[in-house]
PDB file of C-alpha atoms in Angstrom:
ATOM      1  CA  ASN A   1     -25.130 -41.932 -12.128  1.00 58.00           C
ATOM      2  CA  ASN A   2     -25.472 -38.399 -13.487  1.00 79.00           C
ATOM      3  CA  ILE A   3     -27.421 -37.230 -10.454  1.00 82.00           C
ATOM      4  CA  GLU A   4     -24.539 -38.322  -8.209  1.00 83.00           C
ATOM      5  CA  LEU A   5     -22.094 -36.378 -10.371  1.00 84.00           C
ATOM      6  CA  VAL A   6     -24.316 -33.299 -10.297  1.00 84.00           C
ATOM      7  CA  ASN A   7     -24.737 -33.535  -6.516  1.00 85.00           C
ATOM      8  CA  SER A   8     -21.016 -34.033  -6.029  1.00 85.00           C
ATOM      9  CA  SER A   9     -20.274 -31.018  -8.241  1.00 84.00           C
ATOM     10  CA  LEU A  10     -22.814 -28.919  -6.363  1.00 85.00           C
ATOM     11  CA  ASN A  11     -21.270 -29.889  -3.039  1.00 84.00           C
ATOM     12  CA  TYR A  12     -17.798 -28.930  -4.267  1.00 82.00           C
ATOM     13  CA  LEU A  13     -19.141 -25.645  -5.628  1.00 81.00           C
ATOM     14  CA  LYS A  14     -20.954 -24.844  -2.373  1.00 86.00           C
ATOM     15  CA  SER A  15     -17.807 -25.625  -0.410  1.00 83.00           C
ATOM     16  CA  PHE A  16     -15.696 -23.430  -2.716  1.00 79.00           C
ATOM     17  CA  THR A  17     -18.217 -20.576  -2.487  1.00 81.00           C
ATOM     18  CA  ASN A  18     -18.491 -20.919   1.275  1.00 80.00           C
ATOM     19  CA  ASN A  19     -14.697 -20.867   1.669  1.00 80.00           C
ATOM     20  CA  ASN A  20     -14.398 -17.789  -0.544  1.00 82.00           C
ATOM     21  CA  TYR A  21     -17.187 -16.008   1.274  1.00 84.00           C
ATOM     22  CA  ASN A  22     -16.698 -16.993   4.901  1.00 85.00           C
ATOM     23  CA  SER A  23     -13.019 -17.893   5.259  1.00 83.00           C
ATOM     24  CA  THR A  24      -9.919 -15.777   5.761  1.00 84.00           C
ATOM     25  CA  THR A  25      -7.555 -18.704   5.273  1.00 84.00           C
ATOM     26  CA  GLN A  26      -9.042 -20.762   2.427  1.00 83.00           C
ATOM     27  CA  SER A  27     -10.304 -17.988   0.163  1.00 86.00           C
ATOM     28  CA  PRO A  28      -8.181 -17.182  -2.901  1.00 86.00           C
ATOM     29  CA  ILE A  29     -10.091 -13.905  -3.247  1.00 87.00           C
ATOM     30  CA  PHE A  30      -9.363 -12.899   0.359  1.00 88.00           C
ATOM     31  CA  ASN A  31      -5.705 -13.856  -0.075  1.00 89.00           C
ATOM     32  CA  ALA A  32      -5.501 -11.751  -3.247  1.00 90.00           C
ATOM     33  CA  VAL A  33      -6.914  -8.758  -1.342  1.00 90.00           C
ATOM     34  CA  GLN A  34      -4.289  -9.258   1.378  1.00 91.00           C
ATOM     35  CA  ALA A  35      -1.559  -9.382  -1.284  1.00 91.00           C
ATOM     36  CA  VAL A  36      -2.765  -6.142  -2.891  1.00 92.00           C
ATOM     37  CA  ILE A  37      -2.892  -4.322   0.452  1.00 93.00           C
ATOM     38  CA  THR A  38       0.576  -5.594   1.369  1.00 92.00           C
ATOM     39  CA  SER A  39       1.873  -4.390  -2.015  1.00 93.00           C
ATOM     40  CA  VAL A  40       0.375  -0.917  -1.559  1.00 94.00           C
ATOM     41  CA  LEU A  41       1.860  -0.636   1.937  1.00 94.00           C
ATOM     42  CA  GLY A  42       5.171  -1.933   0.578  1.00 91.00           C
ATOM     43  CA  PHE A  43       5.219   0.793  -2.059  1.00 92.00           C
ATOM     44  CA  TRP A  44       4.370   3.386   0.595  1.00 93.00           C
ATOM     45  CA  SER A  45       7.354   2.147   2.621  1.00 91.00           C
ATOM     46  CA  LEU A  46       9.609   2.699  -0.395  1.00 88.00           C
ATOM     47  CA  TYR A  47       8.093   6.079  -1.212  1.00 92.00           C
ATOM     48  CA  ALA A  48       7.832   7.516   2.293  1.00 91.00           C
ATOM     49  CA  GLY A  49       9.460   5.051   4.654  1.00 82.00           C
ATOM     50  CA  ASN A  50      12.107   5.958   7.200  1.00 77.00           C
ATOM     51  CA  TYR A  51      13.740   8.278   4.658  1.00 83.00           C
ATOM     52  CA  PHE A  52      11.503  10.025   2.105  1.00 90.00           C
ATOM     53  CA  THR A  53      12.113  10.031  -1.642  1.00 90.00           C
ATOM     54  CA  PHE A  54      10.846  13.633  -1.716  1.00 91.00           C
ATOM     55  CA  LEU A  55      10.945  16.739   0.482  1.00 91.00           C
ATOM     56  CA  VAL A  56       7.911  17.808   2.560  1.00 93.00           C
ATOM     57  CA  GLY A  57       7.240  21.467   3.249  1.00 91.00           C
ATOM     58  CA  SER A  58       4.873  24.398   2.863  1.00 89.00           C
ATOM     59  CA  GLY A  59       5.237  28.086   2.137  1.00 85.00           C
ATOM     60  CA  GLY A  60       8.963  27.851   1.485  1.00 83.00           C
ATOM     61  CA  LYS A  61       9.588  26.134   4.825  1.00 90.00           C
ATOM     62  CA  ILE A  62      10.753  22.554   5.244  1.00 92.00           C
ATOM     63  CA  ALA A  63       8.358  20.558   7.420  1.00 92.00           C
ATOM     64  CA  ASP A  64       9.573  19.043  10.662  1.00 92.00           C
ATOM     65  CA  VAL A  65       8.429  15.491   9.934  1.00 92.00           C
ATOM     66  CA  TYR A  66      10.296  12.278  10.655  1.00 91.00           C
ATOM     67  CA  GLY A  67      11.935  10.980   7.487  1.00 90.00           C
ATOM     68  CA  ASN A  68      12.265  14.320   5.693  1.00 91.00           C
ATOM     69  CA  PRO A  69      15.645  14.187   3.934  1.00 90.00           C
ATOM     70  CA  PRO A  70      18.241  16.937   3.980  1.00 89.00           C
ATOM     71  CA  PRO A  71      17.340  19.399   1.191  1.00 87.00           C
ATOM     72  CA  SER A  72      20.742  18.797  -0.432  1.00 88.00           C
ATOM     73  CA  THR A  73      19.855  15.174  -1.296  1.00 85.00           C
ATOM     74  CA  ILE A  74      16.778  16.373  -3.162  1.00 86.00           C
ATOM     75  CA  ILE A  75      18.513  19.331  -4.820  1.00 82.00           C
ATOM     76  CA  ASN A  76      21.432  17.150  -5.960  1.00 84.00           C
ATOM     77  CA  ASN A  77      19.374  14.176  -7.114  1.00 83.00           C
ATOM     78  CA  CYS A  78      15.998  15.494  -8.264  1.00 83.00           C
ATOM     79  CA  SER A  79      16.730  15.735 -11.939  1.00 71.00           C
ATOM     80  CA  SER A  80      15.823  13.487 -14.779  1.00 60.00           C
ATOM     81  CA  LYS A  81      16.438  13.504 -18.511  1.00 56.00           C
ATOM     82  CA  GLU A  82      13.133  11.693 -18.994  1.00 55.00           C
ATOM     83  CA  VAL A  83      11.037  14.224 -17.069  1.00 52.00           C
ATOM     84  CA  GLY A  84      11.221  17.933 -17.692  1.00 55.00           C
ATOM     85  CA  ASN A  85      10.676  20.178 -14.663  1.00 60.00           C
ATOM     86  CA  LEU A  86      10.658  17.263 -12.228  1.00 67.00           C
ATOM     87  CA  TYR A  87       9.381  18.421  -8.851  1.00 83.00           C
ATOM     88  CA  CYS A  88      10.413  16.420  -5.782  1.00 89.00           C
ATOM     89  CA  GLY A  89       8.642  18.491  -3.150  1.00 90.00           C
ATOM     90  CA  MET A  90       5.323  17.726  -1.502  1.00 92.00           C
ATOM     91  CA  ASP A  91       3.023  20.078   0.368  1.00 92.00           C
ATOM     92  CA  THR A  92       2.683  19.197   4.055  1.00 94.00           C
ATOM     93  CA  THR A  93      -1.119  18.958   3.816  1.00 94.00           C
ATOM     94  CA  THR A  94      -0.892  16.449   0.961  1.00 95.00           C
ATOM     95  CA  TYR A  95       1.722  14.408   2.805  1.00 95.00           C
ATOM     96  CA  ASP A  96      -0.463  14.369   5.926  1.00 96.00           C
ATOM     97  CA  LYS A  97      -3.394  13.033   3.847  1.00 97.00           C
ATOM     98  CA  MET A  98      -1.213  10.294   2.352  1.00 96.00           C
ATOM     99  CA  LYS A  99       0.226   9.346   5.724  1.00 96.00           C
ATOM    100  CA  LYS A 100      -3.267   9.137   7.242  1.00 96.00           C
ATOM    101  CA  LEU A 101      -4.474   6.908   4.391  1.00 97.00           C
ATOM    102  CA  ALA A 102      -1.439   4.639   4.826  1.00 96.00           C
ATOM    103  CA  GLU A 103      -1.966   4.450   8.598  1.00 95.00           C
ATOM    104  CA  ASP A 104      -5.669   3.689   8.138  1.00 95.00           C
ATOM    105  CA  LEU A 105      -4.823   0.999   5.585  1.00 95.00           C
ATOM    106  CA  GLN A 106      -2.296  -0.555   7.956  1.00 94.00           C
ATOM    107  CA  ALA A 107      -4.923  -0.521  10.719  1.00 92.00           C
ATOM    108  CA  ALA A 108      -7.446  -2.100   8.350  1.00 92.00           C
ATOM    109  CA  GLN A 109      -5.043  -4.953   7.671  1.00 92.00           C
ATOM    110  CA  THR A 110      -3.456  -5.494  11.093  1.00 89.00           C
ATOM    111  CA  ASN A 111      -5.188  -5.528  14.480  1.00 83.00           C
ATOM    112  CA  SER A 112      -3.300  -3.040  16.663  1.00 79.00           C
ATOM    113  CA  THR A 113      -3.915  -5.065  19.828  1.00 81.00           C
ATOM    114  CA  THR A 114      -3.259  -8.620  18.661  1.00 81.00           C
ATOM    115  CA  LYS A 115      -0.956  -7.733  15.724  1.00 84.00           C
ATOM    116  CA  GLY A 116      -2.924 -10.354  13.791  1.00 83.00           C
ATOM    117  CA  ASN A 117      -5.240 -10.088  10.802  1.00 85.00           C
ATOM    118  CA  ASN A 118      -7.854  -7.331  11.080  1.00 87.00           C
ATOM    119  CA  LEU A 119      -9.644  -7.975   7.777  1.00 89.00           C
ATOM    120  CA  CYS A 120     -12.994  -9.704   7.956  1.00 88.00           C
ATOM    121  CA  ALA A 121     -13.993 -12.414   5.508  1.00 86.00           C
ATOM    122  CA  LEU A 122     -15.901 -11.370   2.390  1.00 86.00           C
ATOM    123  CA  SER A 123     -19.122 -12.237   4.221  1.00 86.00           C
ATOM    124  CA  GLY A 124     -18.506  -9.303   6.558  1.00 83.00           C
ATOM    125  CA  CYS A 125     -17.553  -8.669  10.148  1.00 82.00           C
ATOM    126  CA  THR A 126     -19.271 -10.533  12.934  1.00 75.00           C
ATOM    127  CA  THR A 127     -20.367  -8.640  15.999  1.00 64.00           C
ATOM    128  CA  THR A 128     -19.476 -10.137  19.331  1.00 57.00           C
ATOM    129  CA  ASP A 129     -19.533  -9.170  22.968  1.00 54.00           C
ATOM    130  CA  SER A 130     -16.205 -10.925  23.387  1.00 55.00           C
ATOM    131  CA  THR A 131     -13.062  -9.022  24.311  1.00 59.00           C
ATOM    132  CA  SER A 132     -10.983 -11.184  21.962  1.00 66.00           C
ATOM    133  CA  ASN A 133     -10.499  -8.335  19.441  1.00 69.00           C
ATOM    134  CA  PRO A 134     -11.928 -10.065  16.360  1.00 74.00           C
ATOM    135  CA  PRO A 135     -11.238  -8.647  12.884  1.00 80.00           C
ATOM    136  CA  SER A 136     -13.197  -5.436  12.376  1.00 80.00           C
ATOM    137  CA  SER A 137     -12.302  -4.068   8.947  1.00 87.00           C
ATOM    138  CA  THR A 138     -14.203  -4.911   5.780  1.00 88.00           C
ATOM    139  CA  VAL A 139     -12.425  -5.886   2.588  1.00 89.00           C
ATOM    140  CA  ASN A 140     -14.323  -3.134   0.763  1.00 90.00           C
ATOM    141  CA  ASN A 141     -13.086  -0.464   3.194  1.00 91.00           C
ATOM    142  CA  ALA A 142      -9.488  -1.681   2.945  1.00 92.00           C
ATOM    143  CA  LEU A 143      -9.556  -1.751  -0.861  1.00 93.00           C
ATOM    144  CA  ASN A 144     -11.058   1.761  -0.929  1.00 92.00           C
ATOM    145  CA  LEU A 145      -8.241   3.045   1.306  1.00 94.00           C
ATOM    146  CA  ALA A 146      -5.625   1.343  -0.884  1.00 94.00           C
ATOM    147  CA  GLN A 147      -7.151   2.872  -4.035  1.00 94.00           C
ATOM    148  CA  GLN A 148      -7.344   6.347  -2.490  1.00 95.00           C
ATOM    149  CA  LEU A 149      -3.685   6.180  -1.448  1.00 95.00           C
ATOM    150  CA  MET A 150      -2.474   5.017  -4.865  1.00 94.00           C
ATOM    151  CA  ASP A 151      -4.654   7.613  -6.644  1.00 94.00           C
ATOM    152  CA  LEU A 152      -3.338  10.415  -4.428  1.00 95.00           C
ATOM    153  CA  ILE A 153       0.272   9.363  -5.015  1.00 94.00           C
ATOM    154  CA  ALA A 154      -0.349   9.286  -8.777  1.00 92.00           C
ATOM    155  CA  SER A 155      -2.238  12.586  -8.964  1.00 93.00           C
ATOM    156  CA  THR A 156       0.148  14.522  -6.721  1.00 91.00           C
ATOM    157  CA  LYS A 157       2.926  14.175  -9.299  1.00 87.00           C
ATOM    158  CA  THR A 158       5.762  14.376  -6.789  1.00 90.00           C
ATOM    159  CA  GLY A 159       9.007  12.946  -8.111  1.00 88.00           C
ATOM    160  CA  MET A 160      10.832  10.115  -6.351  1.00 89.00           C
ATOM    161  CA  VAL A 161      14.555  10.303  -5.723  1.00 87.00           C
ATOM    162  CA  TRP A 162      15.490   6.617  -5.822  1.00 82.00           C
ATOM    163  CA  LYS A 163      18.953   7.324  -4.416  1.00 81.00           C
ATOM    164  CA  ASN A 164      17.212   8.078  -1.106  1.00 79.00           C
ATOM    165  CA  ILE A 165      15.971   4.476  -0.897  1.00 77.00           C
ATOM    166  CA  VAL A 166      18.515   2.337   0.895  1.00 69.00           C
ATOM    167  CA  ILE A 167      17.877  -1.397   0.912  1.00 68.00           C
ATOM    168  CA  SER A 168      20.670  -3.575   2.198  1.00 63.00           C
ATOM    169  CA  GLY A 169      22.092  -5.734  -0.573  1.00 60.00           C
ATOM    170  CA  VAL A 170      20.076  -3.998  -3.294  1.00 58.00           C
ATOM    171  CA  SER A 171      20.734  -0.245  -3.358  1.00 59.00           C
ATOM    172  CA  LYS A 172      24.389  -0.300  -4.356  1.00 61.00           C
ATOM    173  CA  GLU A 173      24.169  -3.293  -6.678  1.00 62.00           C
ATOM    174  CA  PRO A 174      24.709  -2.919 -10.447  1.00 64.00           C
ATOM    175  CA  GLY A 175      21.403  -2.129 -12.116  1.00 64.00           C
ATOM    176  CA  ALA A 176      19.889  -0.449  -9.049  1.00 67.00           C
ATOM    177  CA  ILE A 177      17.500   2.398  -9.878  1.00 72.00           C
ATOM    178  CA  THR A 178      19.331   5.693  -9.416  1.00 74.00           C
ATOM    179  CA  SER A 179      17.076   7.954 -11.446  1.00 78.00           C
ATOM    180  CA  ALA A 180      14.451  10.375 -10.275  1.00 84.00           C
ATOM    181  CA  GLY A 181      10.976  10.377 -11.750  1.00 83.00           C
ATOM    182  CA  TYR A 182       7.284  10.263 -11.007  1.00 85.00           C
ATOM    183  CA  PRO A 183       5.943   7.113  -9.311  1.00 89.00           C
ATOM    184  CA  THR A 184       3.775   6.431 -12.375  1.00 87.00           C
ATOM    185  CA  GLN A 185       6.939   5.965 -14.467  1.00 86.00           C
ATOM    186  CA  TYR A 186       8.004   2.877 -12.548  1.00 83.00           C
ATOM    187  CA  ALA A 187       6.687  -0.674 -12.860  1.00 82.00           C
ATOM    188  CA  VAL A 188       6.869  -1.101  -9.081  1.00 83.00           C
ATOM    189  CA  PHE A 189       4.023   1.455  -8.840  1.00 83.00           C
ATOM    190  CA  ASN A 190       2.080   0.593 -11.993  1.00 82.00           C
ATOM    191  CA  ASN A 191       2.027  -3.151 -11.290  1.00 83.00           C
ATOM    192  CA  ILE A 192       0.248  -2.419  -8.007  1.00 84.00           C
ATOM    193  CA  LYS A 193      -2.137   0.299  -9.200  1.00 75.00           C
TER     194      LYS A 193
END
């Protein structure tokens, strides 16, 4: 009787381990990684989406990058009682590094050809001669990119002007965030990092 129970338990455990290691659909660990990457990319979209929450420039010149807000929105809204000397400007070189990390992370998650999943199972990526564009990004690589992006955002200490974030049905509602502060001051950043 006990040997049957042990064998049954071992079979369940092997199945669970196999699913976690080899599957991209039945692995809670893989799904958690996907959720983290999606959260990091979601924060990036808030921080530097179609309309930045900061101003990009170098050497006293405003950079010609898509999404750079008019300087007046930063000048008028980049102030905070909670943060002394809040700075809502970002050097172009730093922004370019962040943007590249975000683009690489997006590419790690989504196959550019098929628009499907590009992350391999925890067991790794399989090599194939097929032209079917199988997933080609390792979980480890994707998590490293996500960590680098979040660390760079945190260490850059560029303030966010929340008034620059416009989300239909949210932005003008009572209780919407209208302050300006560093990303590390907000739960939406800290809960991801």
